[in-house]
Amino acid sequence: MERSHSSNSFEHRLTNIKKIADDLPAALIIHRADTLEIVYMNSTGLETLGTTLEKLQELGPEQYYVKYFNTEDSDEYVPKLMHIIKTNTNEQISYFQQVKTPLNEEWQLYVSNTKVFASNDAGEVTHVITVAGMLDPVHHITKKVSRLMDEISFLRQNNLLFSRLTKREVQVLKCMAMAMNSGEISEKLFISVATADTHRRNVRNKLGLKNNYDAVRFAQAYNLV
């Protein structure tokens, strides 16, 4: 369902959100929908990043994301964000982001929720609002999510390499991950030992495998074992 909010309505809504934003136990950010420029960020967000709203606006949207976020994550949430902006629905999107701040040089995992905040009289989205909270680094769910995101990153980095494998080489990779030698692979796939050797060599070269651990990681990432 489309909603229409005039510029005055946006200013009124922004004024109201500011009244409670600094009391929230999470970062609250309002972006322009067309440029993703930051219009507002509450004190929690600014203190986390160790900066001011003016400095963030001077930095610009592109450098803001490069400086503070793992840009590889954007492949996951940017299409969702573009969808709600284009369709102007009341849908809320949720996603994970890895954030690095001056206070912590290691990636910290945040869960973010974004939805449309305001639209103009033509029904076009003008602003989106995001609430982002850090997940407890020692919580077991955080560790599981971190492993999942590492696996997603591995897939993104290696999809092209994996796509170069033939169907037979994929079968051989699975066998290699199960620590099978050429003789065992030969018997399982009904090929000669020499052919099995050739396939193993091709798999190692195409994927850049250095040891059996690398084979296991590829096989696990692509659900072969």
XYZ file of C-alpha atoms in Angstrom, residues 67-183:
117
model
C 35.258 3.193 5.898
C 32.929 1.512 8.369
C 31.360 -1.552 6.704
C 32.434 -4.790 5.072
C 31.254 -3.953 1.555
C 30.992 -7.643 0.641
C 27.840 -7.760 2.781
C 26.131 -5.235 0.504
C 25.421 -7.924 -2.090
C 22.967 -9.362 0.402
C 21.038 -6.285 1.541
C 21.313 -3.635 -1.183
C 18.891 -5.441 -3.572
C 16.370 -5.708 -0.721
C 16.812 -2.018 0.063
C 16.331 -1.038 -3.582
C 13.174 -3.160 -3.685
C 11.429 -1.408 -0.802
C 12.461 1.991 -2.171
C 11.142 1.161 -5.642
C 7.879 -0.418 -4.487
C 7.242 1.890 -1.513
C 5.826 -0.869 0.626
C 5.542 -1.067 4.379
C 7.833 -4.096 4.286
C 10.727 -4.213 6.749
C 14.000 -5.808 5.710
C 16.443 -7.389 8.156
C 20.091 -8.161 7.458
C 23.510 -8.568 9.037
C 26.347 -6.087 8.666
C 29.990 -6.262 9.714
C 31.110 -2.942 11.163
C 34.586 -1.707 12.021
C 34.989 1.351 14.254
C 37.937 3.385 15.584
C 37.336 1.777 18.975
C 37.507 -1.759 17.601
C 39.640 -2.694 14.604
C 37.987 -6.101 14.263
C 34.679 -6.620 12.497
C 31.703 -6.502 14.840
C 28.434 -8.117 13.783
C 25.287 -5.974 13.727
C 21.714 -6.858 12.874
C 19.965 -4.035 11.007
C 16.315 -3.405 10.206
C 15.300 -0.922 7.520
C 11.976 0.371 6.246
C 10.538 3.355 4.384
C 10.394 6.443 6.590
C 8.847 9.056 4.301
C 7.492 9.591 0.792
C 6.597 12.681 -1.227
C 3.184 13.670 -2.578
C 3.882 11.685 -5.759
C 4.265 8.510 -3.710
C 8.024 8.312 -4.243
C 10.160 7.206 -1.308
C 12.305 10.081 -0.046
C 13.830 8.629 3.119
C 14.466 5.275 4.784
C 15.111 4.570 8.449
C 17.419 1.926 9.896
C 17.875 0.625 13.431
C 21.104 -1.315 13.985
C 22.202 -3.155 17.116
C 25.408 -5.061 17.810
C 25.093 -8.757 18.556
C 26.834 -9.959 21.702
C 30.256 -11.174 20.456
C 30.288 -14.113 22.898
C 26.749 -15.301 22.225
C 26.538 -18.680 20.499
C 24.169 -17.276 17.845
C 26.701 -14.590 16.961
C 29.362 -17.226 16.438
C 27.057 -19.233 14.188
C 26.101 -16.184 12.151
C 29.771 -15.211 11.834
C 30.604 -18.667 10.492
C 27.721 -18.413 8.033
C 28.888 -15.019 6.802
C 32.430 -16.342 6.435
C 31.048 -19.172 4.310
C 29.042 -16.734 2.179
C 32.179 -14.650 1.679
C 34.102 -17.779 0.683
C 31.421 -18.656 -1.877
C 31.494 -15.163 -3.380
C 35.270 -15.255 -3.701
C 35.422 -18.729 -5.217
C 32.282 -19.134 -7.333
C 34.184 -18.439 -10.544
C 36.856 -21.021 -9.697
C 34.301 -23.648 -8.738
C 32.253 -23.025 -11.896
C 35.289 -24.083 -13.977
C 35.126 -27.636 -12.647
C 33.567 -30.278 -14.859
C 30.868 -32.564 -13.480
C 33.441 -35.348 -13.107
C 35.899 -33.024 -11.340
C 33.187 -32.081 -8.842
C 32.745 -35.777 -8.089
C 36.504 -36.139 -7.665
C 36.592 -33.096 -5.348
C 34.008 -34.779 -3.151
C 36.157 -37.896 -2.995
C 39.266 -35.851 -2.240
C 37.461 -34.174 0.661
C 36.734 -37.644 2.022
C 40.498 -38.343 1.938
C 40.196 -40.955 -0.808
C 43.325 -41.750 -2.828
C 43.445 -42.237 -6.593
C 42.877 -45.972 -6.301
